[in-house]
């Protein structure tokens, strides 16, 4: 694979289900996931997330267009050597123990017994299933199965992790633990692509979001680029005989009835100018902030699409 090549690449993907009565699940979807990125894939139920993910994994064949993993088509076994995958619905053999399942998947990924033996207890611990290695999977709750599915995808320490419905079945504590797992994967430079309905999770963890609606990508953007223009930070102040700091003047505060008002977009700048105003002896009368959530952005975007 060439360096800096996207780990996932999907181009003009069209997927139809059914023979006689066709359902078009994807209408020409194009996106890429670059090395080291954490990308959230969001959309309503039925929007096409699983279909796109399954096509990338080679479980669904595109009607037209193409998908590539590590630069290879999904039909090429080299494409899946360094990917961990959590399916939307993970069904595991109920008669197996958690350790055995991880041994099975690790073995399929080419890991030897010694590596598996040392890795499995730590991995179970990391996903909140410490000490459950010898428990039968039929005794696992939905949340425990999901945790195990996440461990399964991580068993061979892959470079790329693809999670379909990442938080499915997890309670708030489970989601909290998962956040730590993802942050750790991120800090080790792993590339993560996941679909989720937990938009606050996507907002706080992801570098980028891809929004799909009715089989079409309606937005792809860096989370910071999406959210920052929606945020607003306001400072009202009086000079009270002091000179206005240059950094404040550069932002063109509006003047009305002796009160200057600064309207800012960035939190860093807001913090910096607040400091500059108080250092200069100006009187800060009022501060306020309006921040928007990804959820609010998403809802508005999708309503707009539907109205159009
Ligand atoms: P999401 O993962 O965003 O919920 P899906 O990819 O599962 O969406 O579904 C996209 C569309 O494809 C939906 O209209 C769904 O009903 C349809 N679909 C998904 N899987 C199948 C299938 N196996 N056979 C027929 N239609 C399907």
Coordinates of C-alpha atoms and ligand atoms in Angstrom, one line a residue:
X1 CA 0.0 0.0 0.0
X2 CA 1.3 3.4 -0.9
X3 CA 2.0 5.8 2.0
X4 CA -0.8 8.1 3.0
X5 CA -3.3 6.3 0.8
X6 CA -6.8 6.3 2.2
X7 CA -7.4 3.2 4.3
X8 CA -11.1 3.2 3.2
X9 CA -12.1 4.5 -0.2
X10 CA -15.6 4.3 -1.6
X11 CA -16.4 5.8 -5.0
X12 CA -19.8 6.3 -6.7
X13 CA -21.1 3.4 -4.8
X14 CA -24.6 2.2 -5.9
X15 CA -26.1 -0.7 -4.1
X16 CA -29.5 -2.3 -5.0
X17 CA -31.1 -5.0 -2.9
X18 CA -33.6 -7.5 -4.3
X19 CA -34.0 -9.1 -7.7
X20 CA -37.5 -8.3 -8.9
X21 CA -38.4 -5.4 -6.7
X22 CA -35.3 -3.4 -6.2
X23 CA -34.5 -1.3 -3.2
X24 CA -31.7 1.2 -3.9
X25 CA -29.9 1.5 -0.6
X26 CA -27.0 3.6 -1.9
X27 CA -27.3 6.2 -4.7
X28 CA -23.7 6.9 -5.6
X29 CA -21.8 7.3 -2.4
X30 CA -18.2 8.6 -2.3
X31 CA -16.0 9.1 0.7
X32 CA -12.5 8.2 2.1
X33 CA -11.0 7.6 5.5
X34 CA -7.3 8.7 5.8
X35 CA -4.7 7.0 8.0
X36 CA -4.9 8.1 11.7
X37 CA -8.4 9.7 11.4
X38 CA -11.4 9.0 13.6
X39 CA -14.5 9.3 11.5
X40 CA -18.1 9.1 12.6
X41 CA -20.7 7.9 10.1
X42 CA -24.1 9.1 11.0
X43 CA -27.6 8.9 9.6
X44 CA -31.1 7.7 10.5
X45 CA -32.1 4.1 10.5
X46 CA -32.3 2.8 6.9
X47 CA -30.0 5.6 5.6
X48 CA -27.5 3.2 4.3
X49 CA -24.7 3.1 6.9
X50 CA -24.6 -0.7 7.3
X51 CA -24.8 -1.2 3.5
X52 CA -21.8 1.0 2.9
X53 CA -19.8 -0.7 5.7
X54 CA -20.7 -4.2 4.5
X55 CA -19.7 -3.2 1.0
X56 CA -16.4 -2.0 2.2
X57 CA -16.0 -5.3 4.1
X58 CA -16.9 -7.3 1.0
X59 CA -20.1 -8.8 2.4
X60 CA -22.3 -6.9 0.0
X61 CA -21.5 -6.4 -3.7
X62 CA -21.9 -3.0 -5.3
X63 CA -24.3 -2.7 -8.2
X64 CA -21.9 -0.1 -9.6
X65 CA -19.0 1.9 -8.2
X66 CA -16.2 0.6 -6.1
X67 CA -14.9 0.2 -2.5
X68 CA -11.3 -0.3 -1.4
X69 CA -9.7 -1.2 1.9
X70 CA -6.0 -0.5 2.2
X71 CA -6.0 0.1 -1.6
X72 CA -7.3 -3.3 -2.4
X73 CA -10.8 -4.4 -3.5
X74 CA -12.7 -6.1 -0.7
X75 CA -12.6 -9.4 -2.7
X76 CA -8.7 -9.4 -2.3
X77 CA -7.9 -11.1 1.0
X78 CA -5.0 -8.6 1.6
X79 CA -7.6 -5.9 2.1
X80 CA -8.7 -7.4 5.4
X81 CA -5.4 -8.3 7.0
X82 CA -5.2 -5.2 9.1
X83 CA -8.8 -4.4 9.8
X84 CA -10.9 -5.2 12.9
X85 CA -14.7 -5.2 12.3
X86 CA -17.6 -5.1 14.6
X87 CA -20.8 -6.0 12.8
X88 CA -24.1 -4.2 13.4
X89 CA -25.5 -7.4 14.9
X90 CA -22.8 -9.6 16.4
X91 CA -24.1 -13.2 17.0
X92 CA -21.6 -15.4 18.8
X93 CA -21.8 -19.1 19.6
X94 CA -23.7 -19.3 22.9
X95 CA -21.8 -22.5 23.9
X96 CA -18.4 -20.8 23.7
X97 CA -16.6 -19.0 26.5
X98 CA -15.4 -15.5 25.9
X99 CA -11.8 -16.6 25.9
X100 CA -12.5 -19.3 23.3
X101 CA -14.2 -16.8 21.1
X102 CA -11.3 -14.4 21.2
X103 CA -8.9 -17.3 20.6
X104 CA -11.0 -18.3 17.5
X105 CA -10.9 -14.8 16.1
X106 CA -7.3 -14.2 17.0
X107 CA -6.4 -17.6 15.4
X108 CA -8.2 -16.6 12.2
X109 CA -6.1 -13.4 12.2
X110 CA -3.0 -15.5 12.3
X111 CA -2.1 -14.9 16.0
X112 CA -0.2 -17.7 17.8
X113 CA -1.3 -19.3 21.1
X114 CA 1.3 -17.6 23.2
X115 CA 0.4 -14.1 22.0
X116 CA -3.3 -14.9 22.5
X117 CA -2.8 -16.2 26.0
X118 CA -1.0 -13.0 27.1
X119 CA -3.3 -10.6 25.2
X120 CA -6.8 -11.9 26.0
X121 CA -7.0 -11.2 29.8
X122 CA -5.8 -7.6 29.2
X123 CA -8.1 -7.1 26.4
X124 CA -11.1 -8.3 28.4
X125 CA -10.1 -6.0 31.2
X126 CA -9.9 -3.1 28.8
X127 CA -13.5 -3.6 27.5
X128 CA -14.9 -4.0 31.0
X129 CA -15.1 -7.8 30.9
X130 CA -12.2 -8.5 33.3
X131 CA -12.5 -12.0 34.8
X132 CA -15.2 -13.1 32.4
X133 CA -13.0 -15.1 30.1
X134 CA -14.3 -18.4 31.3
X135 CA -18.0 -17.4 31.2
X136 CA -20.3 -18.9 28.6
X137 CA -21.6 -16.4 26.0
X138 CA -25.2 -17.5 26.6
X139 CA -24.9 -15.8 30.0
X140 CA -23.8 -12.5 28.4
X141 CA -26.2 -9.6 28.4
X142 CA -26.5 -7.5 25.2
X143 CA -24.1 -4.9 26.6
X144 CA -21.6 -7.6 27.5
X145 CA -21.9 -9.1 24.0
X146 CA -21.2 -5.7 22.5
X147 CA -18.1 -5.2 24.7
X148 CA -17.0 -8.7 23.6
X149 CA -17.6 -7.7 20.0
X150 CA -15.3 -4.7 20.5
X151 CA -12.7 -6.9 22.0
X152 CA -13.0 -9.3 19.1
X153 CA -12.4 -6.5 16.6
X154 CA -9.3 -5.4 18.6
X155 CA -7.8 -8.8 19.1
X156 CA -5.1 -8.6 16.5
X157 CA -4.4 -4.9 17.2
X158 CA -5.4 -3.9 13.7
X159 CA -4.5 -0.6 12.1
X160 CA -8.0 0.1 11.1
X161 CA -11.2 -0.5 13.1
X162 CA -14.6 -0.4 11.6
X163 CA -17.5 -0.5 14.1
X164 CA -21.1 -0.7 12.8
X165 CA -23.4 0.8 15.5
X166 CA -20.7 1.2 18.0
X167 CA -22.7 2.0 21.1
X168 CA -25.5 -0.4 20.5
X169 CA -26.7 -2.0 23.7
X170 CA -24.3 -0.2 25.9
X171 CA -25.5 1.5 29.0
X172 CA -24.0 4.9 30.1
X173 CA -21.2 3.2 32.0
X174 CA -20.4 1.0 29.0
X175 CA -20.3 4.1 26.8
X176 CA -18.0 5.8 29.2
X177 CA -15.6 2.8 29.2
X178 CA -15.8 2.6 25.4
X179 CA -14.8 6.2 25.2
X180 CA -11.6 5.4 27.0
X181 CA -10.9 2.5 24.7
X182 CA -11.4 4.6 21.7
X183 CA -9.2 7.5 23.0
X184 CA -6.4 5.0 23.7
X185 CA -6.7 3.5 20.2
X186 CA -6.7 7.0 18.8
X187 CA -3.6 7.9 20.8
X188 CA -1.8 5.0 19.3
X189 CA -2.5 6.2 15.8
X190 CA -5.2 3.7 14.9
X191 CA -7.7 4.7 12.2
X192 CA -11.3 4.4 13.4
X193 CA -14.5 4.5 11.3
X194 CA -17.7 3.9 13.1
X195 CA -21.4 4.4 12.8
X196 CA -23.4 5.6 15.8
X197 CA -26.6 7.2 16.9
X198 CA -24.8 8.7 19.9
X199 CA -24.0 12.1 18.3
X200 CA -22.4 13.6 21.4
X201 CA -20.0 10.7 21.3
X202 CA -19.3 11.3 17.6
X203 CA -18.8 15.0 18.3
X204 CA -16.4 14.5 21.1
X205 CA -14.3 11.7 19.7
X206 CA -14.3 12.2 15.9
X207 CA -12.0 14.3 13.7
X208 CA -14.5 14.2 10.9
X209 CA -18.1 13.2 10.3
X210 CA -19.8 11.8 7.2
X211 CA -23.6 12.2 7.2
X212 CA -25.7 10.0 5.0
X213 CA -29.4 10.5 4.4
X214 CA -31.5 8.2 2.3
X215 CA -28.6 6.6 0.6
X216 CA -26.7 9.8 -0.2
X217 CA -23.9 11.6 1.5
X218 CA -25.2 15.0 2.5
X219 CA -22.3 16.3 4.4
X220 CA -18.6 15.5 5.1
X221 CA -16.7 17.8 7.3
X222 CA -14.2 18.2 10.1
X223 CA -16.1 18.3 13.4
X224 CA -14.3 21.6 14.3
X225 CA -15.2 23.2 11.0
X226 CA -18.8 22.2 11.4
X227 CA -19.3 23.3 14.9
X228 CA -17.1 26.4 15.3
X229 CA -19.1 28.6 12.9
X230 CA -22.3 27.7 14.8
X231 CA -20.8 28.7 18.1
X232 CA -21.1 32.3 19.4
X233 CA -19.3 33.9 22.3
X234 CA -20.3 37.4 23.3
X235 CA -18.5 39.9 25.6
X236 CA -20.1 43.2 26.6
X237 CA -17.6 45.7 28.2
X238 CA -17.0 49.3 29.0
X239 CA -13.7 51.1 28.6
X240 CA -14.1 53.1 31.8
X241 CA -11.2 55.4 30.7
X242 CA -8.9 52.5 29.8
X243 CA -7.4 52.0 26.3
X244 CA -9.0 49.2 24.3
X245 CA -6.4 46.4 23.9
X246 CA -5.3 46.0 20.3
X247 CA -6.3 42.4 20.1
X248 CA -9.9 43.4 21.1
X249 CA -10.0 46.3 18.7
X250 CA -8.9 44.0 15.9
X251 CA -12.2 42.1 16.3
X252 CA -14.3 45.3 15.7
X253 CA -16.5 45.4 18.7
X254 CA -19.9 47.2 18.2
X255 CA -20.6 50.3 20.3
X256 CA -24.0 51.2 21.6
X257 CA -24.8 53.5 24.5
X258 CA -21.3 53.4 25.8
X259 CA -21.2 49.5 25.8
X260 CA -18.9 47.7 23.4
X261 CA -20.0 44.2 22.3
X262 CA -17.7 41.6 20.9
X263 CA -19.1 38.7 18.9
X264 CA -16.7 35.8 18.6
X265 CA -16.7 32.4 17.1
X266 CA -13.8 30.7 18.7
X267 CA -13.5 29.7 22.3
X268 CA -9.7 30.2 22.4
X269 CA -10.1 33.8 21.2
X270 CA -12.9 34.4 23.6
X271 CA -10.8 33.3 26.6
X272 CA -7.8 35.3 25.3
X273 CA -9.8 38.6 24.9
X274 CA -11.5 38.2 28.2
X275 CA -8.0 38.1 29.8
X276 CA -6.8 41.1 27.8
X277 CA -9.9 43.1 28.8
X278 CA -9.5 42.4 32.5
X279 CA -5.7 43.1 32.3
X280 CA -6.3 46.4 30.7
X281 CA -8.7 47.6 33.3
X282 CA -11.8 47.6 31.1
X283 CA -15.0 46.6 32.8
X284 CA -16.5 43.4 31.5
X285 CA -20.3 43.7 32.1
X286 CA -21.6 40.5 30.7
X287 CA -20.5 37.4 28.9
X288 CA -22.6 34.8 27.2
X289 CA -22.1 31.8 24.9
X290 CA -24.3 29.9 22.5
X291 CA -22.8 26.6 21.5
X292 CA -24.5 24.2 19.1
X293 CA -24.4 20.5 19.3
X294 CA -23.8 18.1 16.4
X295 CA -27.2 16.7 17.2
X296 CA -28.8 20.1 16.6
X297 CA -26.8 20.6 13.4
X298 CA -27.7 17.1 12.2
X299 CA -31.4 17.5 12.9
X300 CA -31.6 20.8 11.0
X301 CA -29.6 19.4 8.1
X302 CA -31.8 16.4 7.7
X303 CA -35.1 18.4 8.1
X304 CA -33.8 20.8 5.4
X305 CA -33.0 17.8 3.1
X306 CA -36.5 16.4 3.6
X307 CA -38.2 19.7 3.0
X308 CA -36.2 20.1 -0.2
Ligands
LIG1 P1 -28.6 1.8 8.2 O1 -27.5 0.9 8.5 O2 -28.3 3.2 8.0 O3 -29.8 1.6 9.2 P2 -29.0 -0.1 6.0 O4 -27.8 0.0 5.2 O5 -29.2 -1.2 6.9 O6 -29.2 1.3 6.8 O7 -30.3 0.0 5.0 C1 -30.4 0.8 3.9 C2 -31.6 0.5 3.1 O8 -31.5 -0.8 2.5 C3 -32.9 0.4 3.9 O9 -34.0 0.8 3.1 C4 -33.1 -1.1 4.2 O10 -34.4 -1.4 4.3 C5 -32.5 -1.7 2.9 N1 -31.9 -3.0 3.2 C6 -30.8 -3.3 4.0 N2 -30.5 -4.6 3.9 C7 -31.3 -5.1 3.1 C8 -31.5 -6.5 2.6 N3 -30.7 -7.5 3.0 N4 -32.5 -6.7 1.7 C9 -33.3 -5.7 1.2 N5 -33.2 -4.4 1.6 C10 -32.2 -4.1 2.5

